[in-house]
Coordinates of C-alpha atoms and ligand atoms in Angstrom, one line a residue:
M141 CA 28.6 14.2 39.3
K142 CA 29.0 17.4 37.2
K143 CA 26.0 16.4 34.9
G144 CA 24.3 15.5 38.1
F145 CA 24.6 19.2 39.4
K146 CA 23.2 20.3 36.1
Q147 CA 20.5 18.9 36.1
Y148 CA 18.9 19.2 39.0
I149 CA 19.3 23.1 38.6
A150 CA 17.0 22.4 35.6
L151 CA 14.8 20.9 38.1
T152 CA 11.6 23.2 38.0
L153 CA 8.7 22.2 40.5
A154 CA 5.3 22.7 38.8
L155 CA 2.2 22.1 40.7
G156 CA 1.3 18.8 38.9
L157 CA -2.1 18.1 38.5
L158 CA -3.6 16.5 41.8
I159 CA -3.6 12.5 41.3
P160 CA -7.1 11.9 41.9
S161 CA -7.1 8.9 44.9
V162 CA -9.4 6.5 43.8
S163 CA -8.9 3.7 46.3
F164 CA -11.6 3.5 49.6
G165 CA -9.3 0.7 51.3
A166 CA -5.7 0.9 52.3
P167 CA -4.2 3.5 51.4
K168 CA -2.5 3.1 47.6
I169 CA 1.1 3.8 47.4
E170 CA 2.8 4.3 44.6
Y171 CA 6.2 3.1 43.3
G172 CA 8.8 3.9 40.5
K173 CA 12.0 2.6 39.5
F174 CA 14.8 4.9 40.1
I175 CA 18.6 4.7 40.0
V176 CA 20.7 4.4 43.4
G177 CA 24.0 3.7 43.3
G178 CA 24.1 2.3 40.2
K179 CA 21.2 0.0 41.1
T180 CA 17.5 0.2 39.8
Q181 CA 15.2 0.0 42.4
K182 CA 11.6 0.0 43.2
I183 CA 10.6 2.8 45.5
A184 CA 7.4 4.2 46.8
L185 CA 6.5 8.0 45.9
A186 CA 6.1 10.5 48.5
N187 CA 2.7 12.6 48.8
V188 CA 4.2 16.1 50.0
S189 CA 2.1 19.1 50.5
V190 CA 2.8 22.6 51.5
D191 CA 0.1 24.2 53.5
S192 CA -2.1 21.3 52.2
A193 CA -1.6 21.8 48.5
P194 CA -0.3 19.0 47.1
L195 CA 2.6 19.2 44.6
T196 CA 4.4 17.1 42.5
V197 CA 7.4 17.8 40.2
S198 CA 7.9 17.9 36.4
S199 CA 7.3 14.6 34.5
G200 CA 10.7 13.0 33.9
E201 CA 12.3 14.5 37.0
V202 CA 13.1 12.5 40.3
P203 CA 9.7 13.2 43.1
P204 CA 9.8 12.9 46.6
L205 CA 10.3 9.8 47.7
V206 CA 9.8 7.6 50.7
I207 CA 13.1 5.4 51.7
D208 CA 13.1 3.6 54.5
S209 CA 10.1 5.2 56.2
R210 CA 11.8 8.8 55.5
T211 CA 10.8 11.3 53.3
L212 CA 13.6 12.9 51.0
V213 CA 13.4 15.8 48.7
P214 CA 15.0 17.1 45.7
V215 CA 17.5 19.4 46.9
K216 CA 16.2 22.3 44.5
L217 CA 12.8 22.1 46.3
V218 CA 14.9 23.7 49.3
T219 CA 16.1 26.5 47.2
E220 CA 12.8 27.1 45.6
K221 CA 10.4 26.6 49.0
L222 CA 12.8 28.6 51.3
G223 CA 14.7 30.9 48.8
A224 CA 17.6 29.5 50.1
Q225 CA 20.8 29.3 48.1
I226 CA 22.3 25.9 47.0
S227 CA 25.6 25.7 45.9
W228 CA 27.3 21.7 45.0
N229 CA 31.3 20.6 45.2
A230 CA 31.6 17.9 43.1
K231 CA 34.9 17.1 44.6
T232 CA 33.5 16.4 47.9
E233 CA 29.6 15.8 46.8
E234 CA 28.6 18.6 49.5
V235 CA 25.9 20.7 49.0
T236 CA 26.4 24.0 50.6
I237 CA 22.3 25.3 51.8
K238 CA 22.3 28.9 52.6
K239 CA 20.0 31.1 53.8
S240 CA 20.1 34.4 55.8
D241 CA 22.4 33.6 58.7
K242 CA 22.1 29.9 58.2
T243 CA 24.6 27.5 56.5
I244 CA 24.0 24.1 55.8
V245 CA 26.3 22.1 54.5
L246 CA 25.1 17.9 53.4
K247 CA 27.5 15.6 52.2
I248 CA 26.1 12.5 50.1
N249 CA 26.2 9.3 52.4
S250 CA 27.3 11.1 55.7
S251 CA 24.4 11.2 58.4
T252 CA 26.4 14.5 59.6
A253 CA 25.7 17.9 58.6
K254 CA 27.3 20.9 59.9
V255 CA 25.2 23.6 60.6
N256 CA 27.0 27.0 61.0
G257 CA 30.0 24.9 61.3
K258 CA 29.0 23.0 64.2
S259 CA 28.5 18.8 63.5
K260 CA 25.1 17.7 63.7
T261 CA 23.7 14.3 63.5
L262 CA 20.7 14.2 61.1
P263 CA 17.5 12.5 62.7
D264 CA 16.9 9.0 62.5
K265 CA 20.9 9.1 60.6
V266 CA 19.4 9.4 57.0
S267 CA 21.9 10.5 54.7
P268 CA 21.2 12.9 51.4
I269 CA 21.9 10.5 48.8
I270 CA 22.1 10.3 44.8
V271 CA 19.3 9.2 42.8
N272 CA 19.3 9.0 39.2
S273 CA 21.9 12.0 39.8
R274 CA 19.8 14.5 41.3
T275 CA 20.8 15.0 45.3
M276 CA 17.9 14.1 47.3
V277 CA 18.1 15.1 50.9
P278 CA 16.3 14.7 54.4
L279 CA 13.0 16.3 53.9
K280 CA 12.6 16.4 57.8
F281 CA 16.5 17.7 58.5
I282 CA 16.0 21.1 56.3
A283 CA 12.6 21.8 57.5
D284 CA 13.6 21.7 61.3
E285 CA 16.8 23.8 60.3
F286 CA 14.0 26.5 58.8
S287 CA 11.7 26.1 61.2
L288 CA 8.8 24.2 59.1
T289 CA 6.4 22.0 60.9
V290 CA 6.1 18.1 59.0
N291 CA 3.2 16.0 59.6
Y292 CA 3.7 13.0 58.5
N293 CA 0.6 10.9 57.8
A294 CA 1.6 6.6 57.4
A295 CA -1.8 6.3 56.8
N296 CA -2.1 7.5 53.6
N297 CA 1.4 8.0 53.0
S298 CA 1.6 11.6 52.8
T299 CA 3.6 14.7 54.5
N300 CA 1.9 18.3 55.2
L301 CA 4.6 20.9 55.6
I302 CA 3.5 23.9 57.4
S303 CA 4.8 27.1 57.8
K304 CA 4.7 28.1 61.5
S305 CA 3.8 31.5 60.7
G306 CA 0.9 30.2 59.1
E307 CA 1.3 31.8 56.3
H308 CA 2.0 29.8 52.9
V309 CA 5.8 28.9 52.7
N310 CA 6.1 30.6 49.5
D311 CA 3.4 31.1 47.8
A312 CA 4.4 32.3 44.3
L313 CA 6.9 29.8 43.8
F314 CA 3.8 26.9 43.6
P315 CA 1.1 29.2 41.5
A316 CA -2.2 28.1 41.1
D317 CA -2.0 27.8 37.8
T318 CA 0.3 24.7 35.9
V319 CA 2.9 26.6 34.8
V320 CA 6.1 24.9 32.7
N321 CA 8.4 26.7 31.7
T322 CA 10.0 26.6 28.3
D323 CA 13.6 26.7 29.2
D324 CA 13.2 23.5 31.7
I325 CA 11.6 21.9 29.1
L326 CA 14.9 22.9 26.6
G327 CA 17.1 21.5 29.2
S328 CA 16.0 18.2 28.8
L329 CA 16.5 18.6 24.9
D330 CA 20.2 18.0 23.5
L331 CA 21.5 21.5 22.7
S332 CA 24.7 20.3 21.6
G333 CA 25.2 21.9 18.1
V334 CA 23.2 25.0 19.1
T335 CA 26.0 28.0 19.7
V336 CA 24.8 30.7 21.5
V337 CA 26.8 33.5 20.4
Q338 CA 27.3 37.2 22.0
N339 CA 26.8 39.6 19.7
N340 CA 26.6 42.6 21.5
S341 CA 29.4 43.5 23.2
N342 CA 28.2 44.6 26.0
N343 CA 24.9 43.3 26.5
N344 CA 24.9 40.5 29.5
S345 CA 21.1 39.7 28.9
V346 CA 21.0 37.4 26.1
D347 CA 20.4 39.2 22.5
S348 CA 17.1 38.8 21.5
N349 CA 17.7 40.1 18.0
N350 CA 20.7 37.7 17.6
N351 CA 19.1 34.4 15.2
S352 CA 21.6 32.1 16.3
N353 CA 20.2 32.5 19.4
Q354 CA 17.1 31.0 18.2
L355 CA 16.3 27.8 20.4
P356 CA 13.9 25.6 19.8
I357 CA 10.3 26.1 21.7
V358 CA 8.0 23.0 22.6
D359 CA 4.8 22.9 22.8
V360 CA 3.6 24.3 26.4
D361 CA 0.5 23.0 26.2
N362 CA 1.0 19.5 25.5
I363 CA 3.3 18.9 27.7
I364 CA 0.9 20.4 30.6
S365 CA -2.1 17.9 29.1
T366 CA 0.2 14.8 29.2
P367 CA -1.1 12.6 32.2
Q368 CA 0.5 11.9 35.1
G369 CA 3.6 9.2 34.3
S370 CA 2.6 8.2 31.4
N371 CA 5.6 9.3 29.7
N372 CA 8.1 11.7 29.0
Q373 CA 7.9 12.4 25.9
V374 CA 8.4 16.3 25.2
N375 CA 7.3 17.3 22.2
T376 CA 9.5 18.4 19.8
S377 CA 8.3 20.0 17.0
T378 CA 10.0 23.3 16.5
S379 CA 9.1 26.6 15.7
L380 CA 11.8 29.2 14.9
A381 CA 9.6 32.0 16.5
K382 CA 10.8 35.1 16.7
Q383 CA 12.2 35.3 20.2
V384 CA 11.6 38.2 22.4
S385 CA 12.5 39.0 26.0
Y386 CA 11.2 41.1 29.0
N387 CA 12.4 43.4 31.6
L388 CA 11.2 45.7 33.9
V389 CA 12.0 49.3 34.6
Q390 CA 11.3 50.5 38.0
Q391 CA 11.6 54.2 38.4
N392 CA 10.1 54.5 41.6
M393 CA 7.6 53.1 43.7
D394 CA 4.8 54.8 41.8
N395 CA 6.1 54.4 38.0
E396 CA 7.0 51.2 36.5
I397 CA 7.6 50.1 32.4
F398 CA 7.3 46.6 31.6
S399 CA 8.9 45.9 28.3
I400 CA 8.3 43.2 26.1
T401 CA 11.2 43.5 23.5
G402 CA 12.1 41.7 19.9
T403 CA 13.2 42.8 16.6
S404 CA 11.1 45.3 14.1
G405 CA 7.3 44.0 13.0
L406 CA 5.8 43.1 16.4
S407 CA 2.3 42.7 16.3
S408 CA 0.3 42.2 19.6
S409 CA -2.8 42.6 21.1
S410 CA -4.3 42.7 24.4
F411 CA -7.1 42.4 26.9
F412 CA -7.9 42.6 30.5
L413 CA -9.7 39.5 32.5
S414 CA -11.2 39.6 35.9
D415 CA -10.9 37.5 38.8
P416 CA -8.7 37.4 39.2
E417 CA -7.6 40.9 37.8
R418 CA -4.9 40.0 34.6
L419 CA -3.5 41.6 32.0
V420 CA -3.0 39.1 28.6
I421 CA -0.5 40.0 26.0
D422 CA -0.8 38.0 22.9
I423 CA 2.3 38.2 20.5
Q424 CA 2.1 36.7 17.3
G425 CA 4.9 35.1 15.4
A426 CA 7.4 35.5 18.9
A427 CA 8.3 32.7 21.9
I428 CA 9.9 33.7 24.8
N429 CA 13.6 33.7 25.1
S430 CA 14.5 31.0 26.7
S431 CA 17.5 32.6 29.5
L432 CA 14.0 33.8 31.3
D433 CA 12.3 32.5 33.4
A434 CA 8.5 33.7 33.8
N435 CA 7.5 32.6 37.2
K436 CA 10.0 34.0 39.2
F437 CA 10.3 37.2 38.0
Y438 CA 7.8 40.1 39.6
S439 CA 7.7 39.4 43.2
N440 CA 9.2 43.2 43.8
S441 CA 7.0 44.7 40.8
A442 CA 4.8 47.5 42.4
F443 CA 2.0 46.0 40.1
I444 CA 2.4 42.5 38.7
K445 CA 2.0 40.0 41.2
E446 CA 2.7 37.4 39.2
M447 CA 3.7 36.4 35.0
N448 CA 3.1 33.4 33.0
S449 CA 3.9 33.1 29.3
Y450 CA 2.7 29.9 27.2
Y451 CA 4.1 29.4 23.6
H452 CA 1.2 28.1 21.6
A453 CA 2.8 26.0 19.2
S454 CA -0.7 25.1 16.8
E455 CA -1.4 29.6 16.4
N456 CA 2.5 30.4 16.6
K457 CA 1.9 32.9 19.5
L458 CA 2.9 33.7 22.7
R459 CA 0.2 34.6 25.3
I460 CA 1.9 36.5 28.5
T461 CA -0.4 37.0 30.9
L462 CA 0.4 38.9 34.1
K463 CA -1.5 38.7 37.0
L464 CA -2.1 42.3 38.6
K465 CA -1.5 43.4 42.3
D466 CA -4.4 43.5 44.6
D467 CA -4.6 47.0 44.7
T468 CA -4.0 47.9 41.3
K469 CA -6.4 49.6 39.0
R470 CA -6.6 49.1 35.1
E471 CA -6.4 53.0 34.8
E472 CA -3.2 52.8 35.9
V473 CA -1.8 50.1 33.2
Q474 CA -1.0 51.6 29.7
I475 CA -0.3 49.6 27.0
K476 CA 1.5 50.6 24.4
Q477 CA 2.7 48.7 20.7
N478 CA 6.3 50.2 19.2
P479 CA 7.6 48.5 16.2
A480 CA 10.0 46.4 18.3
S481 CA 8.7 46.4 22.1
V482 CA 5.1 46.7 23.9
D483 CA 5.2 48.5 26.5
V484 CA 2.9 47.9 29.8
T485 CA 3.2 51.5 31.8
Y486 CA 2.2 51.6 35.4
K487 CA 1.7 54.6 37.0
S488 CA 0.4 54.5 40.3
Q489 CA -3.1 56.5 41.1
K490 CA -3.1 55.9 44.7
P491 CA -3.2 59.1 46.9
K492 CA 0.1 59.8 48.4
N493 CA 1.7 62.6 50.4
S494 CA 3.1 64.8 48.6
N495 CA 5.3 66.7 50.8
M496 CA 6.9 63.1 51.3
T497 CA 9.4 62.1 49.2
Y498 CA 11.7 58.9 50.1
S499 CA 14.7 58.1 47.4
A500 CA 17.2 55.2 47.8
D501 CA 20.3 54.4 46.0
R502 CA 22.5 51.2 46.9
I503 CA 24.0 52.6 50.3
N504 CA 22.3 55.4 51.2
S505 CA 18.5 56.5 51.1
K506 CA 16.8 59.5 51.8
F507 CA 14.0 60.5 53.8
E508 CA 12.1 64.5 53.3
L509 CA 8.9 65.7 54.6
R510 CA 8.2 69.5 54.3
L511 CA 6.1 71.0 57.0
L512 CA 3.5 73.6 56.9
S513 CA 5.6 75.8 59.3
S514 CA 9.1 75.9 61.4
Y515 CA 9.0 73.3 64.1
N516 CA 11.8 72.5 66.4
A517 CA 12.8 69.5 67.8
P518 CA 10.8 66.5 66.6
S519 CA 11.6 63.2 68.5
V520 CA 12.9 60.4 67.0
N521 CA 12.7 57.1 68.4
F522 CA 14.1 53.8 67.9
D523 CA 12.5 50.4 68.6
M524 CA 15.8 48.2 68.7
F525 CA 13.5 44.5 69.0
S526 CA 11.1 45.8 66.2
N527 CA 13.9 47.7 64.1
V528 CA 11.6 50.6 64.2
V529 CA 12.2 54.3 63.7
E530 CA 10.0 56.5 65.1
L531 CA 9.2 60.0 64.4
T532 CA 6.6 62.0 66.1
I533 CA 5.5 65.6 65.0
P534 CA 2.1 67.1 65.6
S535 CA -0.4 67.2 63.1
S536 CA -0.6 71.1 62.4
V537 CA 2.6 70.9 60.9
S538 CA 3.0 67.6 59.4
N539 CA 0.0 68.2 57.4
L540 CA -0.1 64.2 56.5
Q541 CA -2.7 61.0 55.9
P542 CA -2.3 57.9 56.8
E543 CA -0.5 56.0 54.4
I544 CA 1.5 53.0 54.5
R545 CA 4.1 52.5 51.3
N546 CA 6.0 49.1 50.8
V547 CA 9.4 50.6 50.2
D548 CA 11.0 46.8 50.5
D549 CA 14.6 48.6 48.7
R550 CA 17.8 47.8 50.9
N551 CA 17.3 50.1 53.8
I552 CA 13.8 50.0 54.7
S553 CA 11.1 47.3 54.6
S554 CA 7.8 50.2 54.8
I555 CA 7.3 53.5 55.8
E556 CA 3.7 54.0 57.7
V557 CA 1.9 57.0 58.4
I558 CA -0.1 57.3 61.4
N559 CA -2.1 59.8 63.2
Q560 CA -2.7 59.4 66.6
G561 CA -4.5 62.3 68.5
Q562 CA -2.7 65.4 68.2
D563 CA 0.6 64.1 66.5
T564 CA 1.1 62.2 63.5
K565 CA 3.8 59.5 63.7
I566 CA 5.8 58.1 60.9
K567 CA 7.3 54.6 61.1
F568 CA 10.3 53.5 59.5
K569 CA 10.7 49.7 59.2
L570 CA 14.6 49.1 59.0
K571 CA 16.2 46.1 57.3
E572 CA 19.5 44.6 59.1
R573 CA 22.5 46.7 59.7
V574 CA 21.1 50.4 58.6
N575 CA 22.3 53.5 60.7
Y576 CA 19.4 56.7 60.3
A577 CA 20.6 60.3 60.9
L578 CA 18.3 63.4 61.4
T579 CA 19.9 65.6 58.1
E580 CA 17.2 68.5 58.5
N581 CA 15.9 69.3 61.8
G582 CA 12.3 71.0 61.3
I583 CA 13.6 74.7 61.6
N584 CA 13.5 75.0 58.0
S585 CA 10.3 73.5 58.1
K586 CA 11.8 70.5 56.8
I587 CA 13.0 67.4 58.4
G588 CA 15.1 64.9 56.4
I589 CA 16.7 61.3 57.4
K590 CA 19.5 59.7 56.0
F591 CA 19.5 56.2 56.0
T592 CA 22.7 54.2 55.0
K593 CA 23.5 50.7 55.2
Q594 CA 26.4 49.3 57.0
N595 CA 28.7 46.7 55.8
R596 CA 29.4 43.7 57.6
T597 CA 32.4 43.0 59.6
K598 CA 33.3 40.6 57.6
P599 CA 31.7 41.8 54.4
L600 CA 30.2 39.1 51.9
I601 CA 30.7 39.3 48.7
V602 CA 28.6 37.8 45.8
V603 CA 31.3 36.9 43.1
D604 CA 29.4 36.0 39.7
A605 CA 31.2 34.5 36.6
G606 CA 28.7 35.1 33.7
H607 CA 27.5 32.4 31.4
G608 CA 27.5 29.0 31.6
A609 CA 26.4 25.4 30.1
K610 CA 24.5 26.1 27.0
D611 CA 25.3 29.8 27.0
P612 CA 28.8 29.9 26.3
G613 CA 28.8 34.0 26.4
A614 CA 31.3 35.4 23.6
V615 CA 33.2 32.8 21.6
S616 CA 36.0 32.9 20.2
G617 CA 39.3 31.8 18.8
G618 CA 38.7 28.7 20.1
S619 CA 37.9 30.5 23.8
T620 CA 34.5 30.8 25.6
E621 CA 33.7 33.4 27.2
K622 CA 31.8 31.1 29.8
E623 CA 35.3 28.6 30.6
L624 CA 37.6 32.2 31.1
N625 CA 34.8 34.1 33.2
L626 CA 35.1 30.9 36.1
I627 CA 39.0 30.6 35.9
I628 CA 38.5 34.3 37.3
S629 CA 35.8 34.0 39.9
Q630 CA 37.5 31.2 41.2
K631 CA 40.9 32.7 41.4
L632 CA 39.3 35.7 42.3
S633 CA 36.9 33.9 45.2
A634 CA 40.0 32.2 46.4
R635 CA 41.9 35.6 47.1
L636 CA 39.2 37.5 48.6
K637 CA 38.9 34.5 51.1
Q638 CA 42.6 34.8 52.2
E639 CA 41.5 39.1 52.3
G640 CA 39.2 37.9 55.0
Y641 CA 36.0 38.3 53.1
E642 CA 32.9 36.2 53.0
I643 CA 32.0 34.4 49.6
I644 CA 28.9 33.7 47.8
T645 CA 29.5 32.2 44.3
T646 CA 26.4 32.0 41.3
R647 CA 28.5 28.8 40.1
D648 CA 31.5 27.0 40.4
T649 CA 30.9 24.6 37.4
D650 CA 29.7 25.1 33.9
V651 CA 26.3 25.2 34.7
F652 CA 23.3 27.6 33.5
I653 CA 21.7 29.7 35.9
E654 CA 19.0 32.3 35.1
L655 CA 20.3 36.5 35.2
V656 CA 17.3 36.9 37.6
D657 CA 18.7 33.4 39.9
R658 CA 22.1 35.8 40.0
A659 CA 20.4 38.8 41.1
A660 CA 18.5 36.9 44.0
A661 CA 21.0 34.8 45.2
A662 CA 23.0 38.6 46.1
N663 CA 19.7 40.0 47.6
N664 CA 18.5 36.8 49.1
S665 CA 21.7 36.8 51.4
D666 CA 22.0 40.6 51.7
A667 CA 25.4 40.8 50.2
D668 CA 27.2 44.0 50.5
L669 CA 28.6 44.1 47.3
F670 CA 28.0 42.0 43.5
I671 CA 30.8 41.5 41.4
S672 CA 29.7 39.9 37.6
I673 CA 32.8 38.9 35.4
H674 CA 32.7 38.7 31.9
H675 CA 34.6 39.0 28.7
N676 CA 33.8 41.0 26.0
A677 CA 33.5 40.7 21.8
A678 CA 33.0 42.6 19.4
G679 CA 32.6 42.8 15.4
S680 CA 36.2 44.3 14.8
S681 CA 39.5 42.3 16.2
A682 CA 40.7 45.5 16.9
A683 CA 38.6 46.4 19.8
N684 CA 40.4 45.6 23.1
G685 CA 40.7 46.9 26.7
I686 CA 38.6 46.8 30.3
E687 CA 35.3 48.6 30.3
T688 CA 33.6 48.5 33.9
L689 CA 29.8 48.3 33.9
Y690 CA 27.4 49.7 36.6
Y691 CA 23.5 50.6 36.9
P692 CA 23.8 54.3 36.6
S693 CA 23.5 55.8 40.3
D694 CA 25.9 57.9 42.4
D695 CA 27.2 54.5 44.8
N696 CA 27.1 52.4 41.8
K697 CA 29.4 54.6 39.9
A698 CA 31.9 55.4 42.7
L699 CA 32.4 51.9 43.2
A700 CA 32.8 51.1 39.2
Q701 CA 35.4 53.9 39.1
I702 CA 37.1 51.8 41.9
F703 CA 37.0 48.6 40.2
H704 CA 37.9 50.5 36.8
S705 CA 41.0 52.1 37.9
E706 CA 42.7 49.4 39.8
M707 CA 42.0 47.0 36.8
L708 CA 43.9 48.8 34.4
K709 CA 46.7 49.8 36.9
S710 CA 47.0 46.0 37.5
S711 CA 46.7 44.6 34.0
G712 CA 47.9 47.9 31.9
A713 CA 44.8 47.3 29.5
N714 CA 43.2 50.1 27.7
D715 CA 40.6 52.3 28.9
R716 CA 37.3 51.7 27.8
K717 CA 36.1 53.8 30.6
I718 CA 33.1 53.0 33.2
I719 CA 29.5 52.7 31.7
P720 CA 26.0 53.1 33.0
R721 CA 24.3 50.4 31.9
A722 CA 20.3 50.5 33.1
N723 CA 19.1 47.1 31.5
L724 CA 21.7 44.6 32.3
V725 CA 19.4 41.9 34.9
V726 CA 22.3 41.5 37.6
L727 CA 23.0 45.1 38.1
N728 CA 19.3 46.4 37.9
R729 CA 18.1 43.8 40.0
T730 CA 21.0 43.8 42.8
K731 CA 20.0 45.6 45.1
M732 CA 23.1 46.4 46.8
P733 CA 26.5 48.1 44.9
A734 CA 27.0 46.3 41.6
A735 CA 29.4 46.0 39.1
L736 CA 29.8 44.0 36.3
L737 CA 33.6 43.8 34.9
E738 CA 33.9 43.3 31.4
L739 CA 37.9 42.0 31.4
G740 CA 39.2 42.0 27.9
Y741 CA 38.2 41.5 24.0
M742 CA 38.5 37.8 23.4
T743 CA 37.7 38.9 19.8
N744 CA 41.3 41.1 19.9
S745 CA 43.8 37.8 19.2
S746 CA 46.4 39.9 21.1
E747 CA 43.8 40.3 24.3
L748 CA 42.4 36.9 24.0
A749 CA 46.1 35.5 24.5
N750 CA 46.6 37.8 27.6
L751 CA 43.3 37.0 28.9
K752 CA 44.3 33.1 28.9
D753 CA 47.6 33.6 30.2
D754 CA 48.0 32.6 34.0
A755 CA 50.0 35.6 35.3
Y756 CA 48.2 38.2 33.3
Q757 CA 44.9 36.7 34.6
N758 CA 46.4 37.0 37.9
A759 CA 47.6 40.4 37.5
M760 CA 44.1 41.0 36.9
V761 CA 42.7 39.5 39.6
E762 CA 45.1 41.1 42.1
G763 CA 43.3 44.1 40.3
I764 CA 40.0 43.4 41.6
V765 CA 41.4 42.2 45.2
K766 CA 43.1 45.8 45.6
A767 CA 39.9 47.4 44.4
V768 CA 37.9 45.5 47.2
N769 CA 39.9 46.4 49.6
R770 CA 40.0 49.7 48.5
Y771 CA 36.8 49.5 49.1
F772 CA 35.9 48.5 52.2
K773 CA 39.1 48.6 54.1
G774 CA 40.2 52.6 52.4
Y775 CA 43.3 51.5 50.9
Ligands
ZN966 ZN1 29.0 38.3 29.0

């Protein structure tokens, strides 16, 4: 079961080539052989489209199937399509699908599901089943629950999913280009014997400088050109190209740096292409770090719409293609080749009202407008149906041009400036559970509004066990960090539930979850807090103690201090301070207050003995629980 879970996590839906229908007579139904309940069966393949765009799965994966006239899809489709979060309980054989306020629990071979705790019979009593160790769920039920329309056409055995809003369900997940990500291909290779040792004590992302990290890279072009269904053979002729990583540092909405980093001696060239506008960067002798998934990366970038990467084995060259957003101009994008990195800097040249500023932290955000003159009592209205705060002031004092800023932080979706008659209206579209307060009322020629995110009455906490599966994290004294992280995370989750918190875990078993997915899981559920559990390693066996890492901001720093002091108290470990870290994915891509806890050094033999000790682990967990209570409840 554990293996099944690992495999379905590795499943990626790539938009495959459309199989041309050459039959003009009766619809041609294709069949495949699959293992269900230990028996090999011939099962009809389902043609599933999303808003009329056909989709297929990677070769070797289980496609949508028709069983007893019902379409079943791999559960991973649900996560990919809907941005839902999935967890698997191997013991109970239950899959939990969570999206915003809806939680669905499906049980293998059971026609009863639980939707937000209430039992519900599945349509036509079609149960989720395991096919080739992949979890398959009934498409209709999922679509019903998540408000998608299912059009089944019996004549050609096809199903079209239509998002009710009329927009594509989640277009970014089905890019127009066929994309195969090296990581997914690597997932199907035997990686036993490949050890990834984390050599940088604090680095949460897999270290790009570490040679032991180098995993074989498969020629992606070969995979793409493999005809559908011909075979599953992956060209494993490997090249140990230098690994590069990438990261996006968002300074603010107008200024970003997308950085590709590797070891010194990087040699790159770049050029722009049109229709659509894109920047192509070729890096010689490099391959992308396999722990990064290019295709999910930059939906929230100010200038990158989508990123694709290909490793061209024959040329030993990595090509990274950044599709630019529609309103991004080439002049706004600068490329700089450094010895060990390529930096793509975006500086917005879009006209902006410079007297209007907005800045956000994790809990608090702040709007400020400088007026031409003093003005008493602007009108502020809140529309609870649209969740919009509207500020009205005479245009003669506001001095603003029409503008719309897509903010999309934790508090605000957008800020829109409209001039209407004699007045200027500024509309703030709020996210859920956000309060606002006027901090400057115009008398000092300034208007200020502070927005504050409220925690849920029953706070939702994401507990993230670092590393997993092919990424063991630190390895020392016969122990792996991924195991210790999971033990602590499970103990912590159980205790926090007892204390009355709602818990989401990023992994409950030994599986590989990408860093961006960990952050996305927390963001999609709009969690109140993110806790990442890690254990440390150092070159010197003397190093020992606790470190608490946080993304540099006031809200995060205050949180880190609480965690750090409570963990030190409960464990008695050495104080290695709280450390600001801007580049860790789980810290910089999460939107809520977040901390990464490095519980101790596995490379110090006496500390490792503690870290493996049940009583010490419990004490550490109690410290973390105390910190969470202090943070949410003030004690
Ligand atoms: Zn770690």
